Short mmCIF file of C-alpha atoms and ligand atoms in Angstrom, two decimals:
data_model
loop_
_atom_site.label_atom_id
_atom_site.label_comp_id
_atom_site.label_asym_id
_atom_site.label_seq_id
_atom_site.Cartn_x
_atom_site.Cartn_y
_atom_site.Cartn_z
CA MET A 183 -32.13 -38.54 -29.53
CA SER A 184 -29.90 -37.01 -26.90
CA TYR A 185 -26.79 -38.87 -25.80
CA ALA A 186 -28.21 -39.12 -22.25
CA LEU A 187 -31.16 -41.16 -23.49
CA ALA A 188 -29.41 -43.07 -26.28
CA LYS A 189 -29.83 -46.85 -26.13
CA ILE A 190 -27.72 -49.38 -27.95
CA ALA A 191 -29.46 -51.44 -30.64
CA GLU A 192 -29.19 -54.70 -28.77
CA GLU A 193 -28.83 -55.00 -24.99
CA LYS A 194 -25.34 -55.94 -23.82
CA VAL A 195 -25.03 -58.49 -21.04
CA PHE A 196 -22.09 -59.39 -18.85
CA ARG A 197 -22.19 -62.84 -17.31
CA ASP A 198 -21.83 -62.40 -13.58
CA PRO A 199 -21.54 -65.15 -10.96
CA VAL A 200 -23.46 -63.09 -8.39
CA HIS A 201 -26.28 -61.50 -10.38
CA GLY A 202 -26.49 -63.93 -13.31
CA TYR A 203 -26.34 -61.15 -15.85
CA VAL A 204 -25.48 -57.47 -15.72
CA HIS A 205 -27.73 -55.73 -18.24
CA VAL A 206 -26.62 -52.64 -20.14
CA LYS A 207 -28.75 -50.73 -22.62
CA ASP A 208 -27.55 -47.16 -22.16
CA GLN A 209 -24.92 -45.93 -24.57
CA VAL A 210 -23.33 -43.80 -21.84
CA ILE A 211 -22.80 -46.83 -19.60
CA VAL A 212 -21.27 -48.85 -22.46
CA ASP A 213 -18.92 -45.97 -23.21
CA LEU A 214 -17.90 -45.58 -19.56
CA ILE A 215 -17.12 -49.29 -19.22
CA GLU A 216 -14.84 -49.03 -22.25
CA THR A 217 -12.71 -46.19 -20.84
CA LYS A 218 -9.17 -46.98 -19.75
CA GLU A 219 -9.80 -45.63 -16.25
CA PHE A 220 -12.66 -48.09 -15.72
CA GLN A 221 -10.78 -51.00 -17.34
CA ARG A 222 -7.93 -50.34 -14.91
CA LEU A 223 -10.19 -51.62 -12.12
CA ARG A 224 -9.72 -55.12 -13.55
CA ARG A 225 -6.17 -54.94 -12.21
CA ILE A 226 -7.14 -54.01 -8.66
CA LYS A 227 -8.49 -56.71 -6.39
CA GLN A 228 -11.63 -55.98 -4.45
CA LEU A 229 -10.29 -57.60 -1.30
CA GLY A 230 -6.59 -56.80 -1.49
CA THR A 231 -4.74 -59.38 0.59
CA THR A 232 -7.73 -61.55 1.57
CA SER A 233 -6.76 -64.12 -1.06
CA THR A 234 -3.76 -65.04 1.12
CA THR A 235 -6.34 -66.65 3.42
CA PHE A 236 -9.33 -67.33 1.15
CA HIS A 237 -7.70 -68.20 -2.15
CA GLY A 238 -10.87 -67.69 -4.17
CA ALA A 239 -10.98 -63.99 -3.34
CA GLU A 240 -9.22 -62.84 -6.52
CA HIS A 241 -12.17 -60.81 -7.83
CA SER A 242 -11.55 -57.26 -8.93
CA ARG A 243 -13.03 -53.85 -8.35
CA PHE A 244 -14.22 -54.09 -11.96
CA ASN A 245 -16.53 -57.00 -11.07
CA HIS A 246 -17.83 -55.20 -8.00
CA SER A 247 -18.42 -51.92 -9.85
CA LEU A 248 -20.48 -53.67 -12.52
CA GLY A 249 -22.41 -55.37 -9.72
CA VAL A 250 -23.19 -52.09 -7.98
CA TYR A 251 -24.34 -50.67 -11.28
CA GLU A 252 -26.62 -53.68 -11.82
CA LEU A 253 -28.22 -53.49 -8.37
CA THR A 254 -28.74 -49.74 -8.76
CA ARG A 255 -30.32 -50.37 -12.15
CA ARG A 256 -32.63 -53.04 -10.81
CA ILE A 257 -33.76 -50.92 -7.86
CA ILE A 258 -34.56 -48.05 -10.21
CA ASP A 259 -36.09 -49.98 -13.12
CA GLU A 260 -37.95 -52.62 -11.10
CA ILE A 261 -39.00 -50.75 -7.95
CA PHE A 262 -38.72 -46.98 -8.31
CA ALA A 263 -39.88 -46.47 -11.90
CA GLY A 264 -43.36 -44.99 -12.10
CA ARG A 265 -43.57 -44.01 -8.42
CA SER A 266 -44.22 -40.36 -7.63
CA GLU A 267 -41.25 -40.08 -5.23
CA TRP A 268 -38.85 -40.98 -8.03
CA ASP A 269 -37.69 -38.60 -10.73
CA GLU A 270 -36.79 -40.62 -13.82
CA SER A 271 -34.46 -37.85 -15.01
CA GLU A 272 -32.08 -38.95 -12.24
CA ARG A 273 -31.80 -42.50 -13.54
CA LEU A 274 -28.64 -42.06 -15.63
CA LEU A 275 -26.97 -40.01 -12.91
CA SER A 276 -27.60 -42.78 -10.35
CA LEU A 277 -26.34 -45.49 -12.71
CA CYS A 278 -23.13 -43.57 -13.46
CA ALA A 279 -22.50 -42.92 -9.77
CA GLY A 280 -23.02 -46.62 -8.97
CA LEU A 281 -20.69 -47.69 -11.74
CA LEU A 282 -17.95 -45.19 -10.92
CA HIS A 283 -18.10 -45.02 -7.12
CA ASP A 284 -14.79 -46.92 -6.62
CA LEU A 285 -12.93 -45.49 -9.61
CA GLY A 286 -10.16 -43.89 -7.53
CA HIS A 287 -9.08 -47.00 -5.64
CA GLY A 288 -5.36 -47.61 -5.85
CA PRO A 289 -3.44 -50.88 -5.65
CA TYR A 290 -3.90 -52.48 -2.23
CA SER A 291 -5.72 -49.33 -1.15
CA HIS A 292 -5.55 -49.69 2.60
CA SER A 293 -1.78 -49.88 3.06
CA PHE A 294 -1.04 -47.73 0.05
CA GLU A 295 -3.19 -44.83 1.21
CA LYS A 296 -1.97 -45.10 4.77
CA VAL A 297 1.72 -44.89 3.94
CA PHE A 298 1.53 -42.36 1.12
CA ASP A 299 -1.22 -40.25 2.65
CA LEU A 300 -3.54 -40.58 -0.34
CA ASP A 301 -7.30 -40.79 -0.44
CA HIS A 302 -9.13 -42.90 -3.02
CA GLU A 303 -12.25 -40.74 -2.72
CA GLU A 304 -10.25 -37.71 -3.70
CA PHE A 305 -8.91 -39.59 -6.74
CA THR A 306 -12.37 -40.77 -7.72
CA ARG A 307 -13.30 -37.11 -7.90
CA LYS A 308 -10.13 -36.16 -9.78
CA ILE A 309 -10.61 -38.89 -12.37
CA ILE A 310 -14.24 -37.90 -12.92
CA LEU A 311 -13.45 -34.20 -13.22
CA GLY A 312 -9.97 -34.31 -14.74
CA SER A 313 -8.83 -34.67 -18.29
CA THR A 314 -9.72 -38.36 -18.63
CA GLU A 315 -11.72 -40.63 -20.91
CA VAL A 316 -14.38 -40.97 -18.21
CA ASN A 317 -14.73 -37.20 -18.01
CA ALA A 318 -15.06 -36.93 -21.79
CA VAL A 319 -17.94 -39.42 -21.80
CA LEU A 320 -19.75 -37.73 -18.90
CA LYS A 321 -19.32 -34.27 -20.37
CA LYS A 322 -21.06 -35.37 -23.55
CA VAL A 323 -24.21 -35.87 -21.47
CA GLU A 324 -24.15 -32.31 -20.08
CA VAL A 325 -21.36 -29.91 -19.23
CA ASP A 326 -22.02 -30.14 -15.49
CA PHE A 327 -22.78 -33.87 -15.49
CA PRO A 328 -19.29 -34.94 -14.25
CA GLU A 329 -19.70 -32.62 -11.26
CA LYS A 330 -23.15 -34.08 -10.54
CA VAL A 331 -21.84 -37.66 -10.63
CA ALA A 332 -18.98 -36.71 -8.30
CA SER A 333 -21.39 -35.03 -5.90
CA VAL A 334 -23.57 -38.15 -5.62
CA ILE A 335 -20.48 -40.23 -4.77
CA GLU A 336 -19.38 -37.60 -2.26
CA LYS A 337 -22.87 -37.46 -0.73
CA THR A 338 -23.34 -33.76 -1.38
CA TYR A 339 -25.93 -34.07 -4.16
CA LYS A 340 -29.24 -32.32 -3.49
CA ASN A 341 -31.47 -35.40 -3.61
CA PRO A 342 -30.88 -37.77 -0.64
CA LEU A 343 -32.79 -40.56 -2.40
CA VAL A 344 -30.15 -40.72 -5.14
CA ILE A 345 -27.34 -40.70 -2.56
CA SER A 346 -29.00 -43.46 -0.53
CA LEU A 347 -28.90 -45.78 -3.55
CA ILE A 348 -25.12 -46.04 -3.30
CA SER A 349 -24.25 -44.78 0.19
CA SER A 350 -26.41 -45.74 3.12
CA GLN A 351 -26.51 -48.67 5.51
CA ILE A 352 -28.44 -50.68 2.96
CA ASP A 353 -27.25 -49.62 -0.47
CA ALA A 354 -26.24 -51.16 -3.78
CA ASP A 355 -22.55 -50.91 -2.86
CA ARG A 356 -22.78 -52.83 0.42
CA MET A 357 -25.26 -55.35 -0.89
CA ASP A 358 -23.04 -56.15 -3.86
CA TYR A 359 -19.77 -56.44 -1.98
CA LEU A 360 -21.24 -58.68 0.72
CA LEU A 361 -22.75 -61.09 -1.81
CA ARG A 362 -19.71 -60.95 -4.05
CA ASP A 363 -17.12 -61.35 -1.31
CA ALA A 364 -19.09 -64.26 0.16
CA HIS A 365 -19.29 -65.90 -3.26
CA TYR A 366 -15.60 -65.59 -4.04
CA THR A 367 -14.31 -66.47 -0.58
CA GLY A 368 -16.62 -69.47 -0.62
CA VAL A 369 -18.28 -68.79 2.73
CA SER A 370 -22.00 -68.98 3.27
CA TYR A 371 -22.56 -66.40 6.00
CA GLY A 372 -22.39 -63.38 3.69
CA LYS A 373 -25.41 -64.57 1.77
CA PHE A 374 -28.84 -63.03 2.21
CA ASP A 375 -32.00 -62.92 0.14
CA ILE A 376 -31.31 -60.08 -2.27
CA GLU A 377 -34.41 -60.79 -4.37
CA ARG A 378 -36.60 -60.33 -1.31
CA ILE A 379 -34.79 -57.12 -0.31
CA LEU A 380 -35.35 -55.69 -3.78
CA ARG A 381 -39.06 -56.34 -3.39
CA VAL A 382 -39.44 -54.52 -0.07
CA ILE A 383 -37.39 -51.38 -0.79
CA ARG A 384 -39.39 -48.18 -1.38
CA PRO A 385 -38.33 -44.69 -2.49
CA THR A 386 -39.13 -41.63 -0.33
CA LYS A 387 -38.02 -38.02 -0.61
CA LYS A 388 -35.54 -38.63 2.21
CA GLY A 389 -34.02 -41.84 0.91
CA MET A 390 -34.74 -45.52 0.48
CA VAL A 391 -36.84 -47.21 3.15
CA VAL A 392 -37.83 -50.81 3.77
CA LYS A 393 -41.39 -52.05 4.20
CA ALA A 394 -41.95 -53.43 7.71
CA SER A 395 -42.84 -56.81 6.21
CA GLY A 396 -39.24 -56.98 5.01
CA MET A 397 -37.70 -56.50 8.43
CA HIS A 398 -36.49 -60.06 8.81
CA VAL A 399 -34.66 -60.18 5.51
CA VAL A 400 -32.93 -56.93 6.43
CA GLU A 401 -31.95 -58.42 9.81
CA ASP A 402 -30.39 -61.25 7.88
CA TYR A 403 -28.47 -58.77 5.74
CA ILE A 404 -27.19 -56.87 8.81
CA MET A 405 -26.08 -60.12 10.44
CA SER A 406 -24.34 -61.19 7.21
CA ARG A 407 -22.42 -57.98 7.23
CA TYR A 408 -21.52 -58.43 10.89
CA GLN A 409 -20.25 -61.95 10.24
CA MET A 410 -18.32 -60.98 7.10
CA TYR A 411 -16.38 -58.36 9.04
CA ARG A 412 -15.53 -60.75 11.82
CA GLN A 413 -14.70 -63.74 9.66
CA ILE A 414 -13.35 -62.34 6.40
CA TYR A 415 -12.44 -58.66 6.40
CA PHE A 416 -10.69 -58.74 9.78
CA HIS A 417 -9.10 -62.15 9.40
CA PRO A 418 -5.76 -61.94 11.25
CA VAL A 419 -3.89 -63.83 8.52
CA SER A 420 -5.06 -61.53 5.70
CA ASN A 421 -4.20 -58.63 7.94
CA SER A 422 -0.72 -60.07 8.32
CA ALA A 423 -0.21 -59.70 4.56
CA GLU A 424 -1.63 -56.19 4.88
CA VAL A 425 0.96 -55.42 7.55
CA LEU A 426 3.74 -56.66 5.23
CA LEU A 427 2.50 -54.41 2.44
CA THR A 428 2.44 -51.42 4.76
CA LYS A 429 5.99 -52.19 5.85
CA ILE A 430 7.22 -52.60 2.26
CA PHE A 431 5.74 -49.24 1.25
CA GLN A 432 7.11 -47.66 4.43
CA ARG A 433 10.59 -49.03 3.77
CA VAL A 434 10.69 -48.00 0.16
CA LYS A 435 9.56 -44.50 1.08
CA VAL A 436 12.31 -44.18 3.73
CA LEU A 437 14.92 -45.47 1.28
CA PHE A 438 13.82 -43.01 -1.36
CA GLU A 439 13.86 -40.11 1.08
CA THR A 440 17.34 -40.96 2.32
CA GLY A 441 18.80 -41.11 -1.19
CA TYR A 442 19.23 -44.88 -1.42
CA GLN A 443 20.37 -45.95 -4.90
CA PHE A 444 17.84 -48.44 -6.24
CA LYS A 445 19.18 -50.89 -8.84
CA LEU A 446 16.24 -49.87 -11.01
CA SER A 447 14.57 -46.56 -10.29
CA PRO A 448 11.06 -46.94 -8.82
CA ALA A 449 9.79 -44.58 -11.52
CA HIS A 450 6.10 -45.36 -11.02
CA PHE A 451 6.30 -44.28 -7.39
CA GLU A 452 8.40 -41.16 -7.73
CA SER A 453 5.62 -38.61 -8.00
CA ILE A 454 3.94 -40.28 -5.04
CA PHE A 455 7.09 -40.03 -2.92
CA LYS A 456 7.35 -36.40 -3.91
CA LYS A 457 3.65 -35.83 -3.14
CA LYS A 458 3.07 -34.46 -6.62
CA VAL A 459 0.94 -37.22 -8.02
CA SER A 460 -1.14 -36.33 -11.06
CA VAL A 461 -4.22 -38.22 -12.23
CA ASP A 462 -2.12 -39.55 -15.11
CA ASP A 463 0.54 -40.97 -12.78
CA TYR A 464 -2.09 -42.33 -10.46
CA ILE A 465 -4.01 -44.36 -13.01
CA LYS A 466 -0.81 -46.00 -14.20
CA LEU A 467 -0.61 -47.69 -10.81
CA ASP A 468 -2.29 -51.02 -10.37
CA GLU A 469 -1.51 -54.25 -8.57
CA SER A 470 0.43 -55.77 -11.47
CA ILE A 471 2.84 -52.82 -11.44
CA VAL A 472 3.23 -53.02 -7.67
CA GLN A 473 3.96 -56.75 -7.82
CA TYR A 474 6.46 -56.18 -10.60
CA TYR A 475 8.38 -53.83 -8.33
CA PHE A 476 8.23 -56.35 -5.49
CA GLN A 477 9.91 -58.86 -7.81
CA LEU A 478 12.62 -56.31 -8.63
CA TRP A 479 13.14 -55.39 -5.00
CA LEU A 480 13.88 -59.02 -4.12
CA LYS A 481 17.29 -58.29 -5.60
CA GLU A 482 17.91 -55.05 -3.72
CA GLU A 483 20.84 -54.78 -1.36
CA ASP A 484 18.66 -53.39 1.38
CA THR A 485 17.93 -56.59 3.27
CA ILE A 486 14.82 -55.28 4.97
CA LEU A 487 13.17 -54.38 1.67
CA SER A 488 14.16 -57.60 -0.07
CA ASP A 489 13.11 -59.73 2.90
CA LEU A 490 9.70 -58.05 3.19
CA CYS A 491 9.08 -58.49 -0.55
CA GLU A 492 10.11 -62.13 -0.39
CA ARG A 493 7.66 -62.64 2.48
CA PHE A 494 4.82 -60.98 0.63
CA LEU A 495 5.36 -62.74 -2.69
CA ASN A 496 5.88 -66.17 -1.20
CA ARG A 497 3.39 -65.81 1.63
CA HIS A 498 5.90 -66.07 4.45
CA LEU A 499 3.67 -64.04 6.68
CA PHE A 500 4.18 -62.68 10.17
CA LYS A 501 2.53 -64.56 13.00
CA SER A 502 0.20 -62.79 15.36
CA VAL A 503 -0.93 -62.78 18.95
CA GLU A 504 -3.97 -60.94 20.29
CA PHE A 505 -3.17 -57.57 21.78
CA HIS A 506 -5.22 -55.82 24.47
CA ASP A 507 -5.18 -52.20 25.51
CA SER A 508 -3.88 -53.18 28.93
CA ASP A 509 -0.85 -51.94 30.88
CA GLU A 510 0.47 -55.46 30.75
CA ASP A 511 0.38 -55.67 26.95
CA PHE A 512 1.83 -52.19 26.46
CA LYS A 513 4.70 -53.06 28.80
CA LYS A 514 5.24 -56.27 26.92
CA LEU A 515 5.36 -54.38 23.62
CA GLU A 516 7.85 -51.91 25.01
CA ARG A 517 10.10 -54.69 26.29
CA LEU A 518 9.86 -56.59 23.00
CA THR A 519 10.82 -53.42 21.09
CA THR A 520 13.98 -53.12 23.21
CA LEU A 521 14.78 -56.81 22.83
CA PHE A 522 14.24 -56.76 19.04
CA HIS A 523 16.77 -53.95 18.81
CA LYS A 524 19.23 -55.95 20.88
CA VAL A 525 18.99 -59.04 18.69
CA GLY A 526 19.20 -57.04 15.45
CA ILE A 527 15.59 -57.33 14.22
CA ASP A 528 14.36 -53.83 13.39
CA PRO A 529 11.09 -53.38 15.33
CA ASP A 530 10.00 -50.56 13.00
CA TYR A 531 9.46 -53.20 10.34
CA TYR A 532 9.12 -56.45 12.25
CA LEU A 533 6.96 -55.67 15.26
CA THR A 534 3.62 -53.97 14.88
CA VAL A 535 0.14 -53.76 16.32
CA HIS A 536 -2.64 -53.81 13.72
CA THR A 537 -6.15 -52.68 14.61
CA SER A 538 -9.43 -53.30 12.76
CA SER A 539 -12.80 -52.05 13.89
CA ASN A 540 -16.35 -51.90 12.67
CA ILE A 541 -19.77 -50.94 13.96
CA GLY A 542 -22.54 -53.51 13.47
CA TYR A 543 -25.37 -51.02 12.96
CA GLU A 544 -25.87 -47.34 13.68
CA SER A 545 -29.26 -45.89 14.49
CA HIS A 546 -30.22 -42.31 13.74
CA ALA A 547 -29.47 -41.35 17.32
CA LEU A 548 -25.84 -42.26 16.59
CA GLY A 549 -25.69 -39.68 13.88
CA THR A 550 -25.82 -41.65 10.65
CA GLN A 551 -28.46 -42.46 8.10
CA GLN A 552 -30.23 -45.38 9.71
CA ILE A 553 -32.25 -48.07 8.00
CA THR A 554 -35.83 -46.86 8.08
CA LEU A 555 -38.83 -49.12 8.22
CA LEU A 556 -42.09 -48.11 6.60
CA LEU A 557 -44.76 -49.28 9.05
CA LYS A 558 -48.23 -50.48 8.06
CA ASN A 559 -49.82 -47.25 9.36
CA GLY A 560 -47.63 -45.22 7.01
CA GLU A 561 -45.25 -44.03 9.73
CA TYR A 562 -41.49 -44.48 9.77
CA ALA A 563 -39.27 -46.05 12.42
CA ASP A 564 -35.65 -46.93 12.93
CA LEU A 565 -34.92 -50.59 12.27
CA SER A 566 -33.24 -50.96 15.68
CA ASP A 567 -36.42 -49.83 17.47
CA HIS A 568 -38.32 -52.79 16.04
CA SER A 569 -35.73 -55.48 15.64
CA THR A 570 -34.39 -57.12 18.79
CA ILE A 571 -31.51 -58.63 16.86
CA VAL A 572 -30.38 -55.35 15.32
CA SER A 573 -30.83 -53.41 18.55
CA ALA A 574 -28.43 -55.89 20.17
CA ILE A 575 -25.60 -54.75 17.88
CA ASN A 576 -26.69 -51.12 17.50
CA GLY A 577 -23.67 -48.89 18.09
CA LYS A 578 -21.54 -51.83 19.17
CA LYS A 579 -18.03 -51.43 17.95
CA SER A 580 -16.01 -54.57 17.38
CA VAL A 581 -12.30 -53.91 17.74
CA TYR A 582 -9.63 -56.45 16.91
CA LYS A 583 -5.99 -55.88 17.75
CA TYR A 584 -3.13 -58.17 16.97
CA LEU A 585 0.60 -57.93 17.49
CA TYR A 586 2.53 -59.14 14.42
CA TYR A 587 6.08 -60.52 14.42
CA PRO A 588 8.28 -62.82 12.29
CA LYS A 589 8.29 -66.10 14.18
CA ASP A 590 10.88 -67.67 11.86
CA LYS A 591 13.41 -64.92 12.57
CA ILE A 592 13.06 -65.45 16.30
CA ILE A 593 13.23 -69.22 16.14
CA SER A 594 16.37 -69.02 14.01
CA LEU A 595 18.24 -66.92 16.59
CA THR A 596 20.99 -69.09 18.05
CA GLU A 597 20.53 -70.56 21.50
CA GLU A 598 23.56 -68.57 22.65
CA GLN A 599 21.66 -65.37 21.98
CA PRO A 600 20.97 -64.21 25.56
CA TYR A 601 17.64 -62.51 24.79
CA LYS A 602 16.07 -65.26 22.73
CA LYS A 603 14.48 -67.02 25.69
CA GLU A 604 12.81 -63.84 26.95
CA ILE A 605 11.42 -62.98 23.49
CA VAL A 606 10.09 -66.50 23.07
CA GLU A 607 8.39 -66.29 26.44
CA LEU A 608 6.91 -62.84 25.91
CA LEU A 609 5.38 -63.91 22.60
CA GLY A 610 4.17 -67.17 24.06
CA LEU A 611 6.05 -69.18 21.43
CA LYS A 612 7.00 -72.88 21.70
NI1 NI B 35 -17.75 -50.28 -3.53
#
């Protein structure tokens, strides 16, 4: 039997708190899970700094990736199989794409990518196509199989139905992370009836659609997503830890570029600083390595770097105040920047506006792949044209802006410091 179709003698199961079990029968999937590039995802948290607020949120990208694989598998094996719109020869391709879609994520992706100008999607592609264990497994299926898997993840593959399984507004990726993040943070609003959704999904040549009778469960899913963004992903305290990370990476980059002598060379970061990062260097980076460096940098003579690391490791976070795009707030920020300089707190590292934004739902008219309902008469319609709830948030962008600052540093300024009072007032402290 060909490697693509090879099954292991006895099904492997992974106990999973969200799906009960993750079922694996395909030899290719077993082999991919065992590669070092996939195992690395155990050392990268799915939610980065969210555990500073919701302490349960320690789950990894490994857990999530297995979950996306499992949902993709269930959609294919339980719903699509045997239907004329589905081509069974695309099963393994879809499973591999689901499993590997987040392979290129780095440690604390958001801040890391922002400061070092990296892109996890680009690294997902490089790991799949480069000289890696994952590539060796995929190539055994077919010479051009790695390229096919990468193209599904990049949404350029020829069959939109396969793409929609892992990238659309209702796909295995989103459904898994919402359920998983809700489970591990311990909140209830991310939950929705996944079993019901799986029963109302249908394959079409253009992508997955939802039977009209399933509209309400999909509304529930959209609202869960909306709430999770507001309550979890954009939580101002988690974002405060995110800001610290960004500032640590920013500082260390500046120090490196200006020839600062580190007590111990930041060897793992060097190729990144020099913008010559290879796949090999990249996969050596995970959150345990990053935290190891933070421990080392506590002892650095550069007080900004050591202070920021101390804050991150011991959760001495910046405080925040809501920031609006108004003349008043911009003036306030400008004045605070001047005052911070005057009192010796470097505003480049200790005063920053952080923005998060998300769109609740996007209909076809807004240019993305909408959620399509399959009506009883066989016609198709956009979910937002039939659902009052979804149409209410269609195209609505939620934007959250906060100004972050170290309250403790300001409070500890002496009373003789002439600018203290003004800073305290501008930030509304007391
Ligand atoms: Ni994902």
